[in-house]
Tab-separated table of C-alpha atoms in Angstrom:
chain	number	residue	atom	x	y	z
A	1	ALA	CA	0.000	0.000	0.000
A	2	PHE	CA	1.180	3.530	-0.803
A	3	THR	CA	1.618	6.098	1.938
A	4	LYS	CA	0.060	9.545	1.658
A	5	ASP	CA	3.422	11.076	0.678
A	6	GLU	CA	4.051	8.426	-1.986
A	7	ILE	CA	0.641	9.048	-3.577
A	8	LYS	CA	1.303	12.802	-3.524
A	9	ASN	CA	4.712	12.342	-5.176
A	10	VAL	CA	3.349	10.035	-7.879
A	11	ALA	CA	0.608	12.572	-8.662
A	12	LEU	CA	3.204	15.324	-8.898
A	13	ARG	CA	5.361	13.337	-11.354
A	14	LEU	CA	2.327	12.614	-13.504
A	15	LEU	CA	1.337	16.275	-13.545
A	16	MET	CA	4.840	17.375	-14.526
A	17	LYS	CA	5.011	14.806	-17.324
A	18	MET	CA	1.729	16.143	-18.711
A	19	LEU	CA	3.074	19.690	-19.078
A	20	GLU	CA	3.125	20.767	-22.714
A	21	ALA	CA	6.465	21.395	-24.440
A	22	ASN	CA	5.641	25.075	-24.855
A	23	SER	CA	5.356	25.350	-21.087
A	24	GLU	CA	9.088	24.900	-20.726
A	25	PHE	CA	10.640	27.729	-18.712
A	26	ASP	CA	14.033	29.303	-19.367
A	27	PHE	CA	15.457	29.744	-15.860
A	28	MET	CA	14.122	29.445	-12.325
A	29	THR	CA	16.340	30.449	-9.419
A	30	ILE	CA	15.450	29.885	-5.775
A	31	ASP	CA	16.696	32.538	-3.346
A	32	LYS	CA	16.617	30.994	0.110
A	33	LEU	CA	17.522	34.244	1.906
A	34	SER	CA	14.408	36.065	0.687
A	35	LYS	CA	12.011	33.135	0.088
A	36	THR	CA	11.735	34.057	-3.570
A	37	ASN	CA	11.366	32.093	-6.788
A	38	LEU	CA	13.003	34.189	-9.529
A	39	HIS	CA	11.712	33.193	-12.974
A	40	PHE	CA	13.671	34.472	-16.002
A	41	GLU	CA	12.458	34.387	-19.613
A	42	VAL	CA	15.131	35.337	-22.176
A	43	LYS	CA	14.420	36.697	-25.659
A	44	THR	CA	17.084	37.323	-28.323
A	45	TYR	CA	15.735	40.441	-29.991
A	46	PRO	CA	17.018	42.052	-32.074
A	47	GLN	CA	19.132	39.166	-33.425
A	48	ASP	CA	22.114	41.429	-34.131
A	49	GLU	CA	23.723	43.720	-31.553
A	50	GLY	CA	22.709	47.290	-32.288
A	51	GLY	CA	20.088	46.118	-34.766
A	52	GLN	CA	16.990	48.167	-35.536
A	53	ILE	CA	14.101	47.739	-33.096
A	54	GLU	CA	10.594	47.479	-34.549
A	55	LYS	CA	7.650	48.103	-32.232
A	56	LYS	CA	5.580	45.196	-33.583
A	57	LYS	CA	8.354	42.608	-33.261
A	58	LEU	CA	9.479	43.907	-29.866
A	59	LYS	CA	5.921	43.717	-28.548
A	60	GLU	CA	5.576	40.195	-29.943
A	61	ARG	CA	8.710	38.970	-28.105
A	62	PHE	CA	7.742	40.875	-24.961
A	63	ASP	CA	4.247	39.347	-24.959
A	64	GLN	CA	5.661	35.851	-25.555
A	65	ALA	CA	7.899	36.203	-22.523
A	66	ASN	CA	5.026	37.457	-20.352
A	67	VAL	CA	2.839	34.509	-21.393
A	68	GLN	CA	5.554	32.110	-20.216
A	69	LEU	CA	5.952	34.075	-16.988
A	70	GLY	CA	2.219	33.772	-16.383
A	71	LYS	CA	2.426	30.006	-16.778
A	72	GLY	CA	5.447	29.934	-14.494
A	73	LYS	CA	3.638	31.878	-11.788
A	74	HIS	CA	0.658	29.552	-11.975
A	75	PHE	CA	2.976	26.520	-11.890
A	76	PHE	CA	4.838	27.752	-8.827
A	77	GLN	CA	1.838	28.956	-6.834
A	78	ASN	CA	-0.596	26.132	-7.642
A	79	VAL	CA	1.673	23.124	-8.128
A	80	VAL	CA	5.130	23.522	-6.624
A	81	ALA	CA	4.309	25.542	-3.503
A	82	PRO	CA	1.526	23.220	-2.258
A	83	ILE	CA	3.516	20.061	-2.951
A	84	ALA	CA	6.622	21.453	-1.238
A	85	GLU	CA	4.425	22.716	1.616
A	86	LEU	CA	5.780	26.253	1.366
A	87	THR	CA	4.492	28.948	3.682
A	88	SER	CA	2.484	31.889	2.340
A	89	THR	CA	5.495	34.190	2.797
A	90	TRP	CA	7.160	32.784	-0.325
A	91	THR	CA	6.937	35.021	-3.392
A	92	TRP	CA	7.298	34.554	-7.134
A	93	VAL	CA	9.022	37.222	-9.259
A	94	GLY	CA	9.063	37.107	-13.057
A	95	LEU	CA	11.675	38.912	-15.135
A	96	VAL	CA	11.980	39.409	-18.888
A	97	CYS	CA	15.554	39.444	-20.239
A	98	PHE	CA	16.633	41.094	-23.506
A	99	PRO	CA	20.474	40.877	-23.537
A	100	GLU	CA	20.727	42.430	-27.017
A	101	ILE	CA	18.911	45.647	-26.026
A	102	ALA	CA	21.153	48.300	-24.494
A	103	ASP	CA	18.754	49.962	-22.039
A	104	LYS	CA	15.336	49.172	-20.533
A	105	ASN	CA	14.064	52.658	-21.340
A	106	VAL	CA	13.463	51.340	-24.863
A	107	PHE	CA	10.433	49.495	-23.449
A	108	LYS	CA	9.123	52.711	-21.911
A	109	GLU	CA	9.596	54.707	-25.090
A	110	VAL	CA	8.460	52.079	-27.618
A	111	LEU	CA	5.891	50.014	-25.702
A	112	GLY	CA	4.822	52.468	-22.999
A	113	VAL	CA	5.834	50.251	-20.082
A	114	GLU	CA	5.178	51.988	-16.735
A	115	ASP	CA	8.147	53.096	-14.600
A	116	ASN	CA	7.165	50.752	-11.774
A	117	ASP	CA	7.247	47.749	-14.140
A	118	LEU	CA	10.654	48.518	-15.657
A	119	LYS	CA	12.421	46.838	-12.727
A	120	TYR	CA	11.142	43.502	-14.037
A	121	ILE	CA	12.961	43.969	-17.356
A	122	LEU	CA	16.665	43.167	-17.678
A	123	THR	CA	18.756	44.457	-20.581
A	124	LYS	CA	22.467	44.550	-21.324
A	125	LYS	CA	22.932	47.441	-18.879
A	126	GLU	CA	21.410	45.555	-15.920
A	127	MET	CA	23.375	42.401	-16.700
A	128	ALA	CA	26.594	44.405	-16.554
A	129	ASP	CA	26.133	46.142	-13.177
A	130	ALA	CA	24.088	43.506	-11.260
A	131	LYS	CA	22.249	46.192	-9.251
A	132	TRP	CA	18.854	45.154	-10.606
A	133	MET	CA	18.214	42.729	-7.757
A	134	ASP	CA	18.282	45.536	-5.184
A	135	GLU	CA	15.421	47.265	-7.010
A	136	LEU	CA	13.163	44.234	-6.501
A	137	ASN	CA	13.039	44.847	-2.714
A	138	LEU	CA	12.936	41.157	-1.882
A	139	GLY	CA	12.128	39.864	1.585
A	140	THR	CA	14.649	39.683	4.404
A	141	VAL	CA	13.396	36.534	6.178
A	142	ALA	CA	15.200	33.382	5.083
A	143	ALA	CA	13.547	30.012	4.501
A	144	THR	CA	14.187	27.184	6.919
A	145	ASP	CA	16.530	24.399	5.821
A	146	GLU	CA	13.693	21.860	5.788
A	147	GLU	CA	11.440	24.053	3.662
A	148	TYR	CA	14.286	24.802	1.257
A	149	LYS	CA	15.174	21.103	0.938
A	150	ARG	CA	11.555	20.170	0.223
A	151	LEU	CA	11.398	22.770	-2.553
A	152	LEU	CA	14.658	21.579	-4.126
A	153	ALA	CA	13.507	17.963	-3.880
A	154	VAL	CA	10.380	18.822	-5.877
A	155	LEU	CA	12.118	20.903	-8.539
A	156	LEU	CA	15.219	18.749	-8.987
A	157	GLY	CA	13.749	15.340	-8.239
A	158	SER	CA	11.024	15.712	-10.860
A	159	GLU	CA	13.709	15.792	-13.559
A	160	HIS	CA	15.102	12.395	-12.590
A	161	VAL	CA	12.167	10.388	-11.199
A	162	SER	CA	9.191	9.279	-13.318
A	163	PHE	CA	5.576	9.127	-12.188
A	164	LYS	CA	5.659	5.341	-12.700
A	165	SER	CA	8.650	4.772	-10.451
A	166	GLN	CA	10.206	6.687	-7.584
A	167	VAL	CA	13.582	4.973	-8.188
A	168	LEU	CA	16.298	7.411	-9.247
A	169	ARG	CA	17.645	6.358	-12.661
A	170	TYR	CA	20.397	8.822	-13.369
A	171	LEU	CA	22.727	7.226	-15.952
A	172	ASP	CA	20.560	8.041	-18.982
A	173	ASP	CA	20.036	11.569	-17.650
A	174	ILE	CA	23.786	12.040	-17.321
A	175	GLN	CA	24.390	10.932	-20.909
A	176	ASP	CA	21.614	13.188	-22.217
A	177	THR	CA	23.033	16.134	-20.273
A	178	ILE	CA	26.553	15.496	-21.588
A	179	LYS	CA	25.209	15.494	-25.151
A	180	ARG	CA	23.272	18.741	-24.585
A	181	ILE	CA	26.303	20.420	-23.050
A	182	SER	CA	29.082	19.046	-25.243
A	183	GLY	CA	27.352	18.509	-28.576
A	184	SER	CA	26.948	15.240	-30.455
A	185	GLN	CA	30.316	15.142	-32.209
A	186	GLU	CA	33.088	16.103	-29.819
A	187	GLY	CA	33.828	18.087	-26.694
A	188	VAL	CA	33.451	17.105	-23.064
A	189	ILE	CA	31.792	18.780	-20.100
A	190	GLY	CA	33.806	21.721	-18.870
A	191	VAL	CA	36.461	21.648	-21.581
A	192	GLY	CA	34.762	23.286	-24.532
A	193	GLY	CA	33.303	22.007	-27.770
A	194	SER	CA	34.111	21.674	-31.426
A	195	THR	CA	33.932	25.305	-32.596
A	196	PRO	CA	37.287	26.510	-34.026
A	197	LEU	CA	38.475	29.426	-31.919
A	198	ASP	CA	39.171	32.735	-33.640
A	199	THR	CA	41.018	34.862	-31.074
A	200	THR	CA	40.866	37.948	-33.281
A	201	LYS	CA	37.096	38.206	-32.954
A	202	LYS	CA	35.131	38.778	-29.780
A	203	PRO	CA	32.074	36.457	-29.641
A	204	GLU	CA	28.643	38.049	-29.753
A	205	PHE	CA	25.396	36.796	-28.258
A	206	LYS	CA	24.133	35.684	-31.681
A	207	ASP	CA	27.200	33.423	-32.108
A	208	LEU	CA	25.934	31.183	-29.302
A	209	LYS	CA	22.671	30.251	-31.024
A	210	LYS	CA	22.252	26.462	-31.372
A	211	LYS	CA	25.718	25.870	-29.889
A	212	PRO	CA	26.052	23.216	-27.137
A	213	LEU	CA	26.460	24.713	-23.671
A	214	GLY	CA	29.984	23.317	-23.458
A	215	ASP	CA	31.109	25.022	-26.649
A	216	ILE	CA	34.153	27.244	-26.106
A	217	LEU	CA	32.150	30.297	-27.257
A	218	ASN	CA	29.426	29.531	-24.717
A	219	ILE	CA	31.853	29.072	-21.864
A	220	ILE	CA	33.593	32.393	-22.179
A	221	PHE	CA	33.446	35.850	-23.710
A	222	TRP	CA	37.041	37.062	-24.070
A	223	ASN	CA	37.836	40.103	-21.941
A	224	SER	CA	40.993	42.215	-22.235
A	225	ASN	CA	43.026	40.100	-19.791
A	226	GLN	CA	42.033	36.862	-21.471
A	227	LYS	CA	42.874	38.249	-24.910
A	228	MET	CA	46.285	39.282	-23.538
A	229	LEU	CA	46.815	35.713	-22.361
A	230	MET	CA	45.993	34.396	-25.807
A	231	GLU	CA	48.539	36.796	-27.297
A	232	ASN	CA	51.158	35.469	-24.851
A	233	LEU	CA	50.352	31.940	-25.939
A	234	LYS	CA	50.687	32.926	-29.592
A	235	ASN	CA	54.107	34.459	-28.877
A	236	HIS	CA	55.240	31.367	-26.878
A	237	GLN	CA	55.714	33.304	-23.659
A	238	SER	CA	55.708	31.389	-20.377
A	239	THR	CA	52.513	32.463	-18.646
A	240	ILE	CA	50.940	31.803	-15.246
A	241	ILE	CA	47.179	32.192	-14.902
A	242	LEU	CA	45.816	32.801	-11.414
A	243	GLY	CA	42.118	33.234	-10.722
A	244	ASP	CA	38.976	32.123	-8.936
A	245	PHE	CA	36.867	29.105	-9.850
A	246	GLY	CA	34.843	29.617	-13.017
A	247	GLY	CA	37.051	32.430	-14.315
A	248	GLY	CA	37.791	30.681	-17.612
A	249	LYS	CA	41.341	29.466	-16.901
A	250	THR	CA	40.778	25.965	-18.270
A	251	SER	CA	39.009	27.342	-21.341
A	252	VAL	CA	41.981	29.578	-22.132
A	253	LEU	CA	44.422	26.678	-21.731
A	254	VAL	CA	42.306	24.361	-23.870
A	255	ALA	CA	42.047	26.972	-26.614
A	256	GLY	CA	45.799	27.600	-26.458
A	257	ALA	CA	46.622	23.892	-26.627
A	258	GLU	CA	44.425	23.445	-29.678
A	259	GLU	CA	46.067	26.393	-31.450
A	260	GLU	CA	49.529	25.012	-30.672
A	261	ALA	CA	48.478	21.560	-31.879
A	262	ALA	CA	47.793	23.000	-35.328
A	263	VAL	CA	51.370	24.360	-35.459
A	264	VAL	CA	52.887	21.167	-34.033
A	265	GLU	CA	52.000	19.201	-37.159
A	266	GLU	CA	54.287	21.508	-39.166
A	267	GLU	CA	57.141	21.771	-36.644
A	268	ALA	CA	57.257	18.083	-35.628
A	269	SER	CA	57.213	19.060	-31.946
A	270	ALA	CA	54.699	18.008	-29.282
A	271	VAL	CA	51.950	19.511	-27.121
A	272	TYR	CA	51.439	18.194	-23.594
A	273	PHE	CA	48.389	19.046	-21.496
A	274	ILE	CA	48.998	18.138	-17.861
A	275	CYS	CA	46.154	18.112	-15.340
A	276	GLY	CA	47.591	18.750	-11.881
A	277	LEU	CA	44.698	17.194	-9.928
A	278	ASP	CA	46.319	14.579	-7.694
A	279	ASN	CA	44.004	11.618	-7.110
A	280	LYS	CA	47.019	9.411	-6.363
A	281	GLU	CA	46.403	6.175	-8.315
A	282	LYS	CA	43.118	7.083	-10.016
A	283	ASN	CA	42.416	9.529	-12.857
A	284	SER	CA	40.084	12.427	-12.061
A	285	ILE	CA	36.916	13.277	-14.005
A	286	LEU	CA	38.794	16.143	-15.689
A	287	ASP	CA	41.583	13.728	-16.699
A	288	ILE	CA	39.055	11.443	-18.370
A	289	ALA	CA	37.236	14.358	-20.011
A	290	LEU	CA	40.446	15.743	-21.510
A	291	GLU	CA	41.614	12.333	-22.713
A	292	THR	CA	38.257	11.782	-24.402
A	293	LYS	CA	38.301	15.213	-26.013
A	294	TRP	CA	41.772	14.877	-27.506
A	295	LYS	CA	41.769	11.201	-28.408
A	296	ASP	CA	43.668	10.715	-31.704
A	297	SER	CA	44.712	14.396	-31.756
A	298	MET	CA	48.084	16.166	-31.586
A	299	VAL	CA	47.476	17.122	-27.943
A	300	GLU	CA	48.796	14.489	-25.532
A	301	VAL	CA	47.071	14.472	-22.141
A	302	VAL	CA	49.380	13.589	-19.251
A	303	THR	CA	47.795	12.682	-15.914
A	304	VAL	CA	49.364	12.566	-12.446
A	305	PRO	CA	48.713	8.781	-12.088
A	306	ARG	CA	50.455	8.217	-15.440
A	307	MET	CA	53.517	10.200	-14.352
A	308	ARG	CA	53.697	8.295	-11.060
A	309	SER	CA	53.517	4.996	-12.949
A	310	GLU	CA	56.069	5.854	-15.653
A	311	LEU	CA	58.519	7.414	-13.183
A	312	GLY	CA	57.974	4.740	-10.524
A	313	GLN	CA	57.269	7.340	-7.863
A	314	ALA	CA	55.310	6.846	-4.649
A	315	SER	CA	52.135	8.758	-3.804
A	316	ASP	CA	53.963	11.127	-1.444
A	317	VAL	CA	55.990	12.736	-4.267
A	318	SER	CA	54.509	16.168	-5.064
A	319	VAL	CA	52.935	17.074	-8.383
A	320	HIS	CA	55.606	19.752	-8.931
A	321	GLU	CA	58.385	17.155	-8.591
A	322	LEU	CA	56.575	14.734	-10.890
A	323	ILE	CA	56.204	17.343	-13.630
A	324	GLN	CA	59.840	18.393	-13.319
A	325	GLN	CA	61.065	14.790	-13.629
A	326	PHE	CA	58.644	13.978	-16.460
A	327	MET	CA	59.826	16.959	-18.540
A	328	GLU	CA	63.590	16.398	-18.053
A	329	ASP	CA	64.087	14.508	-21.339
A	330	LYS	CA	61.461	16.396	-23.358
A	331	ASP	CA	62.760	18.795	-26.022
A	332	ASN	CA	60.932	21.153	-28.379
A	333	VAL	CA	57.564	20.796	-26.649
A	334	LYS	CA	54.699	23.079	-25.623
A	335	VAL	CA	53.317	22.397	-22.149
A	336	PHE	CA	49.993	23.447	-20.634
A	337	VAL	CA	49.399	22.652	-16.946
A	338	ASP	CA	45.911	22.965	-15.454
A	339	GLU	CA	44.748	22.744	-11.815
A	340	LEU	CA	48.289	23.030	-10.486
A	341	PRO	CA	48.337	23.563	-6.691
A	342	VAL	CA	50.216	26.679	-5.587
A	343	SER	CA	51.016	27.464	-1.953
A	344	LYS	CA	50.288	30.906	-0.508
A	345	GLU	CA	54.014	31.467	0.035
A	346	ASP	CA	54.804	30.516	-3.559
A	347	LEU	CA	51.997	32.744	-4.803
A	348	GLU	CA	53.455	35.761	-3.002
A	349	LYS	CA	56.869	35.049	-4.562
A	350	ILE	CA	55.324	34.839	-8.027
A	351	LYS	CA	53.546	38.169	-7.559
A	352	ALA	CA	56.803	39.743	-6.341
A	353	GLY	CA	58.773	38.362	-9.291
A	354	GLU	CA	60.979	36.229	-7.032
A	355	ASP	CA	62.189	32.660	-7.593
A	356	SER	CA	59.533	30.147	-6.588
A	357	GLN	CA	58.815	26.446	-6.612
A	358	LEU	CA	56.522	26.942	-9.612
């Protein structure tokens, strides 16, 4: 016999499976600190940056986004909130995003949108300064951990559990996600896709259309520092990249390795890509991803476990020592090292231009 909760969960899965394809929402973000469900609908109009804006077409895209927001509000208030047993203090906020339009005042001038409603429209200007969230005046009372977990269980669990079975079957979902992110031909999660990289041209929003999420153009928009790095790589200058997680370091290295690989075929040299993640005797996920990406290519992926094995070194030998020993007999090669651990002391020496372990 099913318990009350099991019956409720089965009914929820069935309801979610019955949603029409055109009821798919772009982005929903849960803000625990303010008890808010932020729903974003993104429209690419005009298709070209700086393109001419026509009132009829702008209104059409604007209305389409608002229709989806209306469905999202109904979905959250009448389906998700009751199932997750949310309190009445939770709120839903819908925002329309037009990243190709420079300023939200266009909507006031062209469509007559009221001043009070402009805060629910995000354009290129708002995406650049990130102050738009302050204008929403969200709540200041945070959700409890239990309430937050129930909400996440409903939203995330419904993607992986069917209404026929409450057993989590995740392998097929993982493969589908990899394909959506990396594309069907080549490219692996987190290390770019198959688009040839042109470092002389800055990608535009339109260039991302129909590209897999893991495509190099989707991962990063080159800024001035990143373009400088690419110039250093072109000129074969030894370069150290320091930065926070998600800053695009791996993407820059991958792009540089692929550019060098094209030259290697002519110069009869070699390109090594070393991942510094030290999992002792077992390759990391990034190791496997890189090896898969560059299988049968001119880029040779070298992992820490491989170096330990070939050099006959124990697990207590540092990654820095392994790399130094591995490279001793290598001539005329280009080397890219990712995820290399750097101590705080060594980092200070690098910044000061002093000799360091690195």
